[in-house]
GROMACS .gro file of C-alpha atoms in nm:
model
  423
    1MET     CA    1   1.072   1.803  -0.072
    2LEU     CA    2   1.033   2.150   0.068
    3GLN     CA    3   1.198   2.392  -0.037
    4VAL     CA    4   1.446   2.544   0.209
    5SER     CA    5   1.352   2.946   0.100
    6TYR     CA    6   1.034   2.890   0.185
    7ILE     CA    7   1.104   2.749   0.577
    8ARG     CA    8   1.357   3.076   0.547
    9ASP     CA    9   1.141   3.283   0.442
   10ASN     CA   10   0.799   3.134   0.631
   11ARG     CA   11   0.936   2.944   0.948
   12ASP     CA   12   0.617   3.022   1.222
   13LYS     CA   13   0.424   2.964   0.922
   14VAL     CA   14   0.545   2.569   0.849
   15LEU     CA   15   0.568   2.478   1.259
   16GLU     CA   16   0.231   2.565   1.274
   17ARG     CA   17   0.083   2.367   0.985
   18LEU     CA   18   0.389   2.059   1.082
   19ALA     CA   19   0.184   2.080   1.393
   20VAL     CA   20  -0.133   2.020   1.187
   21LYS     CA   21   0.013   1.691   1.091
   22ASN     CA   22   0.160   1.562   1.409
   23PHE     CA   23   0.507   1.609   1.307
   24LYS     CA   24   0.703   1.513   1.613
   25GLN     CA   25   1.116   1.711   1.525
   26PRO     CA   26   0.925   2.101   1.471
   27GLU     CA   27   1.357   2.163   1.604
   28LEU     CA   28   1.422   2.066   1.329
   29VAL     CA   29   1.262   2.340   1.167
   30ASP     CA   30   1.523   2.615   1.311
   31GLU     CA   31   1.855   2.327   1.284
   32ILE     CA   32   1.803   2.355   0.867
   33ILE     CA   33   1.784   2.766   0.919
   34ALA     CA   34   2.030   2.766   1.157
   35LEU     CA   35   2.237   2.498   0.852
   36ASP     CA   36   2.134   2.716   0.531
   37GLU     CA   37   2.271   2.998   0.667
   38LYS     CA   38   2.547   2.839   0.747
   39ARG     CA   39   2.573   2.665   0.430
   40ARG     CA   40   2.521   3.107   0.273
   41GLN     CA   41   2.800   3.225   0.465
   42THR     CA   42   3.055   2.994   0.386
   43GLN     CA   43   2.950   2.987   0.002
   44ASN     CA   44   3.001   3.334  -0.014
   45GLN     CA   45   3.352   3.308   0.163
   46SER     CA   46   3.432   3.077  -0.113
   47ASP     CA   47   3.332   3.327  -0.375
   48ASN     CA   48   3.557   3.586  -0.174
   49VAL     CA   49   3.833   3.365  -0.235
   50SER     CA   50   3.788   3.302  -0.494
   51GLN     CA   51   3.746   3.693  -0.677
   52GLN     CA   52   4.006   3.803  -0.510
   53ALA     CA   53   4.281   3.514  -0.690
   54ASN     CA   54   4.095   3.614  -0.997
   55ALA     CA   55   4.207   3.945  -1.003
   56ALA     CA   56   4.530   3.845  -0.843
   57ALA     CA   57   4.582   3.582  -1.146
   58LYS     CA   58   4.453   3.889  -1.308
   59GLN     CA   59   4.725   4.118  -1.188
   60ILE     CA   60   5.025   3.820  -1.225
   61GLY     CA   61   4.929   3.838  -1.616
   62GLU     CA   62   4.920   4.275  -1.623
   63LEU     CA   63   5.297   4.296  -1.414
   64MET     CA   64   5.456   3.944  -1.626
   65ARG     CA   65   5.349   4.156  -1.935
   66ASN     CA   66   5.511   4.491  -1.802
   67GLY     CA   67   5.839   4.346  -1.703
   68LYS     CA   68   5.755   4.362  -1.315
   69LYS     CA   69   5.842   4.004  -1.252
   70ASP     CA   70   5.946   4.000  -0.886
   71GLU     CA   71   5.590   4.189  -0.791
   72ALA     CA   72   5.469   3.920  -1.014
   73GLU     CA   73   5.651   3.669  -0.797
   74ALA     CA   74   5.540   3.832  -0.427
   75ILE     CA   75   5.169   3.824  -0.587
   76LYS     CA   76   5.167   3.438  -0.663
   77ALA     CA   77   5.354   3.349  -0.364
   78ASN     CA   78   4.928   3.386  -0.186
   79THR     CA   79   4.829   3.099  -0.507
   80GLY     CA   80   4.849   2.839  -0.316
   81LYS     CA   81   4.693   2.941   0.000
   82TRP     CA   82   4.443   3.098  -0.199
   83LYS     CA   83   4.380   2.711  -0.346
   84GLU     CA   84   4.407   2.560  -0.034
   85GLU     CA   85   4.105   2.745   0.148
   86ILE     CA   86   3.889   2.748  -0.211
   87LYS     CA   87   3.943   2.272  -0.143
   88GLN     CA   88   3.872   2.399   0.239
   89LEU     CA   89   3.579   2.545   0.210
   90ALA     CA   90   3.460   2.344  -0.071
   91GLU     CA   91   3.496   2.066   0.170
   92GLN     CA   92   3.305   2.228   0.403
   93LEU     CA   93   2.987   2.332   0.166
   94THR     CA   94   2.942   1.954   0.067
   95ALA     CA   95   2.920   1.870   0.386
   96LEU     CA   96   2.631   2.160   0.471
   97GLU     CA   97   2.463   2.047   0.165
   98THR     CA   98   2.443   1.673   0.278
   99GLU     CA   99   2.398   1.742   0.610
  100LEU     CA  100   2.081   2.024   0.518
  101GLN     CA  101   1.947   1.772   0.263
  102ASP     CA  102   1.935   1.470   0.534
  103LYS     CA  103   1.753   1.708   0.725
  104LEU     CA  104   1.510   1.851   0.452
  105VAL     CA  105   1.373   1.516   0.356
  106VAL     CA  106   1.270   1.399   0.705
  107LEU     CA  107   1.039   1.680   0.650
  108PRO     CA  108   0.715   1.572   0.531
  109ASN     CA  109   0.476   1.817   0.281
  110LEU     CA  110   0.268   2.119   0.470
  111PRO     CA  111  -0.060   1.982   0.462
  112HIS     CA  112  -0.294   2.252   0.308
  113THR     CA  113  -0.504   2.445   0.555
  114SER     CA  114  -0.902   2.311   0.461
  115VAL     CA  115  -0.676   2.034   0.663
  116PRO     CA  116  -0.876   1.934   0.939
  117LYS     CA  117  -0.652   1.826   1.277
  118GLY     CA  118  -0.637   1.473   1.413
  119VAL     CA  119  -0.443   1.188   1.507
  120SER     CA  120  -0.590   0.860   1.292
  121ALA     CA  121  -0.838   0.736   1.068
  122ASP     CA  122  -1.175   0.865   1.318
  123ASP     CA  123  -1.093   1.218   1.271
  124ASN     CA  124  -1.160   1.226   0.886
  125GLU     CA  125  -1.357   1.497   0.759
  126VAL     CA  126  -1.649   1.330   0.572
  127VAL     CA  127  -1.746   1.542   0.266
  128LEU     CA  128  -2.002   1.339   0.129
  129GLU     CA  129  -2.217   0.950   0.085
  130ASN     CA  130  -2.337   0.909  -0.232
  131GLY     CA  131  -2.573   0.613  -0.335
  132SER     CA  132  -2.795   0.363  -0.067
  133LYS     CA  133  -2.627   0.092   0.150
  134PRO     CA  134  -2.824  -0.273  -0.021
  135GLU     CA  135  -2.971  -0.447   0.239
  136LEU     CA  136  -2.931  -0.789   0.165
  137PRO     CA  137  -3.062  -1.122   0.326
  138ALA     CA  138  -2.963  -1.288   0.662
  139ASN     CA  139  -2.802  -1.553   0.510
  140ALA     CA  140  -2.553  -1.259   0.262
  141LEU     CA  141  -2.170  -1.432   0.218
  142PRO     CA  142  -1.871  -1.226   0.255
  143HIS     CA  143  -1.712  -1.199  -0.046
  144TRP     CA  144  -1.415  -1.474   0.044
  145GLU     CA  145  -1.673  -1.700   0.078
  146LEU     CA  146  -1.917  -1.590  -0.213
  147ALA     CA  147  -1.505  -1.630  -0.416
  148ALA     CA  148  -1.476  -2.007  -0.290
  149LYS     CA  149  -1.884  -2.080  -0.395
  150TYR     CA  150  -1.838  -1.960  -0.688
  151ASP     CA  151  -1.491  -2.063  -0.769
  152LEU     CA  152  -1.368  -1.711  -0.891
  153ILE     CA  153  -1.051  -1.656  -0.632
  154ASP     CA  154  -0.862  -1.876  -0.466
  155PHE     CA  155  -0.654  -1.781  -0.134
  156GLU     CA  156  -0.516  -2.080  -0.028
  157LEU     CA  157  -0.345  -2.154  -0.396
  158GLY     CA  158  -0.200  -1.845  -0.364
  159VAL     CA  159  -0.021  -1.898   0.012
  160LYS     CA  160   0.059  -2.233  -0.199
  161ILE     CA  161   0.258  -2.013  -0.462
  162THR     CA  162   0.403  -1.761  -0.237
  163GLY     CA  163   0.250  -1.661   0.075
  164ALA     CA  164  -0.075  -1.439   0.218
  165GLY     CA  165  -0.217  -1.150   0.053
  166PHE     CA  166  -0.110  -1.331  -0.359
  167PRO     CA  167  -0.477  -1.433  -0.380
  168VAL     CA  168  -0.539  -1.657  -0.775
  169TYR     CA  169  -0.776  -1.541  -1.011
  170LYS     CA  170  -0.998  -1.802  -1.138
  171ASN     CA  171  -1.234  -1.840  -1.465
  172LYS     CA  172  -1.496  -1.560  -1.413
  173GLY     CA  173  -1.290  -1.369  -1.115
  174ALA     CA  174  -1.033  -1.378  -1.328
  175LYS     CA  175  -1.232  -1.198  -1.674
  176LEU     CA  176  -1.457  -0.928  -1.373
  177GLN     CA  177  -1.061  -0.833  -1.280
  178ARG     CA  178  -0.971  -0.758  -1.645
  179ALA     CA  179  -1.318  -0.647  -1.758
  180LEU     CA  180  -1.236  -0.391  -1.444
  181ILE     CA  181  -0.881  -0.284  -1.617
  182ASN     CA  182  -0.972  -0.215  -1.898
  183PHE     CA  183  -1.331  -0.077  -1.819
  184PHE     CA  184  -1.087   0.208  -1.584
  185ILE     CA  185  -0.840   0.270  -1.844
  186ASP     CA  186  -1.096   0.363  -2.099
  187GLU     CA  187  -1.256   0.601  -1.932
  188ALA     CA  188  -0.935   0.747  -1.826
  189GLU     CA  189  -0.863   0.726  -2.138
  190LYS     CA  190  -1.275   0.976  -2.215
  191ALA     CA  191  -1.122   1.182  -1.966
  192GLY     CA  192  -0.842   1.259  -2.127
  193TYR     CA  193  -0.576   1.088  -1.977
  194SER     CA  194  -0.310   0.964  -2.171
  195GLU     CA  195  -0.296   0.569  -2.092
  196VAL     CA  196   0.139   0.441  -2.023
  197GLY     CA  197   0.251   0.128  -1.943
  198VAL     CA  198   0.583   0.092  -1.714
  199PRO     CA  199   0.847  -0.081  -1.572
  200LEU     CA  200   0.749  -0.272  -1.247
  201VAL     CA  201   0.998  -0.197  -1.081
  202VAL     CA  202   1.213   0.127  -0.983
  203ASN     CA  203   1.554   0.279  -0.915
  204GLU     CA  204   1.606   0.408  -0.488
  205ALA     CA  205   1.634   0.772  -0.738
  206SER     CA  206   1.300   0.703  -0.858
  207GLY     CA  207   1.203   0.635  -0.500
  208PHE     CA  208   1.317   0.902  -0.356
  209GLY     CA  209   1.109   1.153  -0.609
  210THR     CA  210   0.801   1.040  -0.530
  211GLY     CA  211   0.906   1.053  -0.181
  212GLN     CA  212   0.857   0.636  -0.082
  213LEU     CA  213   1.187   0.682  -0.015
  214PRO     CA  214   1.334   0.725   0.252
  215ASP     CA  215   0.990   0.719   0.432
  216LYS     CA  216   0.792   0.369   0.368
  217GLU     CA  217   1.140   0.152   0.306
  218GLY     CA  218   1.015  -0.094   0.501
  219GLN     CA  219   0.680  -0.169   0.289
  220MET     CA  220   0.822  -0.217  -0.026
  221TYR     CA  221   1.004  -0.474  -0.110
  222PHE     CA  222   1.348  -0.480  -0.231
  223VAL     CA  223   1.576  -0.675  -0.473
  224ASN     CA  224   1.902  -0.672  -0.280
  225GLU     CA  225   2.115  -0.816  -0.632
  226ASP     CA  226   2.028  -0.547  -0.827
  227GLU     CA  227   1.926  -0.302  -0.551
  228LEU     CA  228   1.589  -0.221  -0.768
  229TYR     CA  229   1.262  -0.155  -0.554
  230LEU     CA  230   0.957  -0.340  -0.626
  231ILE     CA  231   0.696  -0.048  -0.693
  232PRO     CA  232   0.402  -0.009  -0.462
  233THR     CA  233   0.135   0.210  -0.678
  234ALA     CA  234   0.166   0.329  -1.030
  235GLU     CA  235   0.222   0.683  -0.891
  236VAL     CA  236   0.627   0.577  -0.860
  237PRO     CA  237   0.746   0.556  -1.226
  238ILE     CA  238   0.448   0.739  -1.379
  239THR     CA  239   0.554   1.037  -1.232
  240ASN     CA  240   0.933   0.937  -1.238
  241LEU     CA  241   0.885   0.950  -1.622
  242TYR     CA  242   0.917   1.332  -1.615
  243ARG     CA  243   1.159   1.349  -1.322
  244ASP     CA  244   1.528   1.620  -1.447
  245VAL     CA  245   1.246   1.754  -1.700
  246ILE     CA  246   1.155   2.146  -1.792
  247LEU     CA  247   0.851   2.129  -1.880
  248LYS     CA  248   0.697   2.410  -2.172
  249GLY     CA  249   0.391   2.610  -1.989
  250GLU     CA  250   0.190   2.548  -2.234
  251GLU     CA  251   0.237   2.148  -2.175
  252LEU     CA  252   0.056   2.159  -1.905
  253PRO     CA  253  -0.122   2.008  -1.793
  254VAL     CA  254   0.006   1.687  -1.829
  255LYS     CA  255  -0.206   1.340  -1.743
  256ASN     CA  256  -0.135   1.008  -1.750
  257CYS     CA  257  -0.290   0.670  -1.650
  258GLY     CA  258  -0.150   0.342  -1.625
  259HIS     CA  259  -0.293   0.016  -1.517
  260THR     CA  260   0.012  -0.217  -1.318
  261PRO     CA  261   0.051  -0.446  -1.019
  262CYS     CA  262   0.108  -0.337  -0.676
  263PHE     CA  263   0.339  -0.494  -0.446
  264ARG     CA  264   0.313  -0.396  -0.051
  265ARG     CA  265   0.471  -0.559   0.218
  266GLU     CA  266   0.188  -0.406   0.460
  267ALA     CA  267   0.414  -0.531   0.716
  268GLY     CA  268   0.164  -0.475   1.100
  269SER     CA  269  -0.152  -0.594   0.841
  270TYR     CA  270  -0.336  -0.856   1.112
  271GLY     CA  271  -0.678  -0.959   1.208
  272ALA     CA  272  -1.042  -1.005   1.074
  273HIS     CA  273  -0.998  -0.655   0.889
  274VAL     CA  274  -0.727  -0.793   0.629
  275ARG     CA  275  -0.987  -1.130   0.522
  276GLY     CA  276  -1.001  -1.179   0.207
  277LEU     CA  277  -0.930  -0.891  -0.061
  278ASN     CA  278  -0.949  -0.674   0.221
  279ARG     CA  279  -0.570  -0.631   0.247
  280LEU     CA  280  -0.263  -0.790  -0.018
  281HIS     CA  281   0.046  -0.820  -0.089
  282GLN     CA  282  -0.013  -0.789  -0.477
  283PHE     CA  283  -0.286  -0.656  -0.665
  284ASP     CA  284  -0.365  -0.444  -0.980
  285LYS     CA  285  -0.470  -0.093  -1.004
  286VAL     CA  286  -0.536   0.179  -1.259
  287GLU     CA  287  -0.304   0.522  -1.169
  288ILE     CA  288  -0.425   0.805  -1.242
  289VAL     CA  289  -0.171   1.103  -1.261
  290GLN     CA  290  -0.138   1.513  -1.362
  291ILE     CA  291   0.137   1.755  -1.344
  292VAL     CA  292   0.004   2.074  -1.370
  293HIS     CA  293   0.029   2.467  -1.361
  294PRO     CA  294   0.083   2.543  -0.936
  295ASP     CA  295  -0.269   2.780  -0.994
  296GLN     CA  296  -0.459   2.540  -1.081
  297SER     CA  297  -0.383   2.234  -0.915
  298TYR     CA  298  -0.671   2.220  -0.665
  299GLU     CA  299  -0.918   2.291  -0.932
  300VAL     CA  300  -0.798   1.948  -1.099
  301LEU     CA  301  -0.745   1.787  -0.718
  302GLU     CA  302  -1.121   1.873  -0.747
  303GLY     CA  303  -1.172   1.768  -1.034
  304MET     CA  304  -0.995   1.439  -1.058
  305SER     CA  305  -1.221   1.302  -0.710
  306LEU     CA  306  -1.540   1.294  -0.927
  307HIS     CA  307  -1.370   1.083  -1.207
  308VAL     CA  308  -1.299   0.842  -0.919
  309GLN     CA  309  -1.663   0.981  -0.832
  310SER     CA  310  -1.784   0.887  -1.195
  311LEU     CA  311  -1.672   0.583  -1.200
  312LEU     CA  312  -1.825   0.409  -0.805
  313GLN     CA  313  -2.117   0.551  -0.971
  314LYS     CA  314  -2.140   0.360  -1.298
  315LEU     CA  315  -2.078   0.077  -1.075
  316GLY     CA  316  -2.396   0.123  -0.879
  317LEU     CA  317  -2.161   0.101  -0.563
  318PRO     CA  318  -2.259   0.323  -0.234
  319TYR     CA  319  -1.904   0.558  -0.164
  320ARG     CA  320  -1.808   0.861   0.078
  321VAL     CA  321  -1.493   1.074   0.047
  322LEU     CA  322  -1.371   1.141   0.320
  323ARG     CA  323  -1.085   1.486   0.367
  324LEU     CA  324  -0.843   1.352   0.555
  325CYS     CA  325  -0.688   1.425   0.886
  326GLY     CA  326  -0.316   1.610   0.951
  327GLY     CA  327  -0.260   1.268   1.112
  328ASP     CA  328  -0.392   1.044   0.849
  329MET     CA  329  -0.252   1.158   0.565
  330GLY     CA  330  -0.006   1.049   0.364
  331PHE     CA  331   0.342   1.195   0.405
  332THR     CA  332   0.383   1.395   0.102
  333SER     CA  333   0.074   1.533   0.049
  334ALA     CA  334  -0.054   1.888   0.084
  335LEU     CA  335  -0.465   1.741   0.029
  336THR     CA  336  -0.610   1.383   0.039
  337TYR     CA  337  -0.963   1.261  -0.018
  338ASP     CA  338  -1.005   0.870   0.020
  339MET     CA  339  -1.324   0.749  -0.179
  340GLU     CA  340  -1.405   0.450   0.031
  341THR     CA  341  -1.717   0.191  -0.079
  342TRP     CA  342  -2.001   0.056   0.143
  343SER     CA  343  -1.906  -0.358   0.186
  344ALA     CA  344  -2.300  -0.497   0.234
  345ALA     CA  345  -2.171  -0.786   0.344
  346GLN     CA  346  -1.930  -0.687   0.599
  347GLN     CA  347  -2.148  -0.376   0.728
  348ARG     CA  348  -1.793  -0.134   0.681
  349TRP     CA  349  -1.642   0.091   0.456
  350LEU     CA  350  -1.370  -0.038   0.197
  351GLU     CA  351  -1.128   0.204   0.121
  352VAL     CA  352  -1.044   0.236  -0.256
  353SER     CA  353  -0.918   0.537  -0.385
  354SER     CA  354  -0.703   0.821  -0.240
  355VAL     CA  355  -0.608   1.116  -0.467
  356SER     CA  356  -0.355   1.296  -0.332
  357ASN     CA  357  -0.203   1.663  -0.443
  358PHE     CA  358   0.141   1.678  -0.363
  359GLU     CA  359   0.179   2.052  -0.439
  360THR     CA  360   0.553   2.139  -0.453
  361TYR     CA  361   0.725   1.868  -0.265
  362GLN     CA  362   0.665   1.591  -0.504
  363ALA     CA  363   0.806   1.823  -0.841
  364ASN     CA  364   1.113   1.928  -0.577
  365ARG     CA  365   1.301   1.588  -0.592
  366LEU     CA  366   1.210   1.559  -0.903
  367LYS     CA  367   1.318   1.873  -0.992
  368LEU     CA  368   1.048   1.891  -1.242
  369ARG     CA  369   0.959   2.213  -1.346
  370PHE     CA  370   0.816   2.454  -1.657
  371ARG     CA  371   0.864   2.771  -1.795
  372ASN     CA  372   0.615   2.985  -1.714
  373ALA     CA  373   0.476   3.284  -1.937
  374GLU     CA  374   0.756   3.508  -1.825
  375GLY     CA  375   0.951   3.237  -1.978
  376LYS     CA  376   1.166   3.158  -1.636
  377THR     CA  377   1.130   2.813  -1.487
  378GLN     CA  378   0.964   2.694  -1.118
  379LEU     CA  379   0.825   2.431  -1.009
  380ALA     CA  380   0.590   2.208  -1.078
  381HIS     CA  381   0.239   2.121  -0.912
  382THR     CA  382   0.183   1.705  -0.920
  383LEU     CA  383  -0.115   1.515  -0.862
  384ASN     CA  384  -0.246   1.134  -0.852
  385GLY     CA  385  -0.531   0.861  -0.738
  386SER     CA  386  -0.615   0.553  -0.823
  387ALA     CA  387  -0.922   0.521  -1.039
  388LEU     CA  388  -0.912   0.268  -0.933
  389ALA     CA  389  -0.725  -0.019  -0.714
  390LEU     CA  390  -0.886  -0.347  -0.725
  391PRO     CA  391  -0.950  -0.576  -0.423
  392ARG     CA  392  -1.225  -0.420  -0.228
  393ILE     CA  393  -1.415  -0.357  -0.573
  394VAL     CA  394  -1.390  -0.641  -0.655
  395ALA     CA  395  -1.529  -0.676  -0.339
  396THR     CA  396  -1.778  -0.479  -0.292
  397LEU     CA  397  -1.941  -0.579  -0.607
  398LEU     CA  398  -1.993  -0.971  -0.552
  399GLU     CA  399  -2.113  -0.894  -0.191
  400ASN     CA  400  -2.324  -0.582  -0.278
  401ASN     CA  401  -2.499  -0.698  -0.550
  402GLN     CA  402  -2.532  -1.151  -0.453
  403THR     CA  403  -2.929  -1.318  -0.545
  404GLU     CA  404  -3.049  -1.629  -0.471
  405LYS     CA  405  -2.959  -1.627  -0.876
  406GLY     CA  406  -2.621  -1.528  -0.839
  407ILE     CA  407  -2.370  -1.242  -0.862
  408LYS     CA  408  -2.561  -0.936  -1.094
  409ILE     CA  409  -2.244  -0.817  -1.334
  410PRO     CA  410  -2.339  -0.421  -1.315
  411GLU     CA  411  -2.487  -0.301  -1.669
  412ALA     CA  412  -2.101  -0.062  -1.715
  413LEU     CA  413  -1.917  -0.368  -1.742
  414MET     CA  414  -2.104  -0.617  -1.939
  415PRO     CA  415  -1.919  -0.493  -2.272
  416TYR     CA  416  -1.605  -0.619  -2.063
  417THR     CA  417  -1.701  -0.901  -1.911
  418LYS     CA  418  -2.009  -0.998  -2.174
  419PHE     CA  419  -2.147  -1.240  -1.902
  420GLU     CA  420  -2.439  -1.077  -1.745
  421TRP     CA  421  -2.411  -1.259  -1.412
  422ILE     CA  422  -2.147  -1.485  -1.142
  423ASP     CA  423  -2.389  -1.779  -1.145
   0.00000   0.00000   0.00000
């Protein structure tokens, strides 16, 4: 959530940056500024009346001590009026603050100045491309056919148990999943991240803190009776570990990682591009999260991007890095890099990771602060990234490494799979 003081002091810049995200309600900016002005005026009125009441109470006490009861009673006659006025102003203040909050949560985060303008994924900027695309024989199979051929994943069995988008991993397919999770966690720990195990359901306050609510409630599974949400990403519970926390400056950066299943309704997703593992309602992911000093967040973002790239390199997967345009960015992000691997059988790029800097947007919602060198509290910057999401990694590993003999396991994974081939 943007800070009101920043909006008030930087109106034109806010409007300019919101335009890069194609925000459709720019009039909210002036409405927020006007509401804030009214709120501050009301607060001042309340403070002034309270000061009058306090001063009168002090004066009454002095008059009573000096035996001037009649004068004291004359002043006391006004105390009821002041109490009523203070009560009315408090009610007005509460209403104004609620209205202001309702408008603030509608504003997305401001994009960084490096974010390109654009309206869709077609306008994203390719930052780099790494590795050679493998050339497969004409009879090469897509991953869903390879999964059936080698009895790795059963999509129909998942439909029977739950519904479409909930696959069942079997045999070496299940072992490959577990191997990838352990590999990603070990690599994160080598990079200085501490592993945490977190709940898979969160309350509304947690969803609000990281910005999923009220923006993405339609994409989240909701447990009505308990008013809890299944997590769409481990980012939500891991970041919320620090909600309402004031960190010491020397504790920064905070670096956590965790593996969780993720649950997404993916409403409206259909067509050939969602076949197999391309788009699921439940999938596993290892997440990396950092809480850092504001002066260091963009340097940290680059480092997180390099960490994800190192995983793809060790798996031998060709990939590219995209800087997302304003129209394709997440609601809470100031700058996002997407990493995509090349699917040789499908002949297209598949997104396998997003790494984002949220600056103070999440921290302001979370009330996540640190004590700076001057001893004052200020909002931290939060960042997170997929390192990595498993389904499309599995898809490209199966497709790109298929041979007449079987599917070759990358060398980096062999200590985890304990096998070299899927055959």
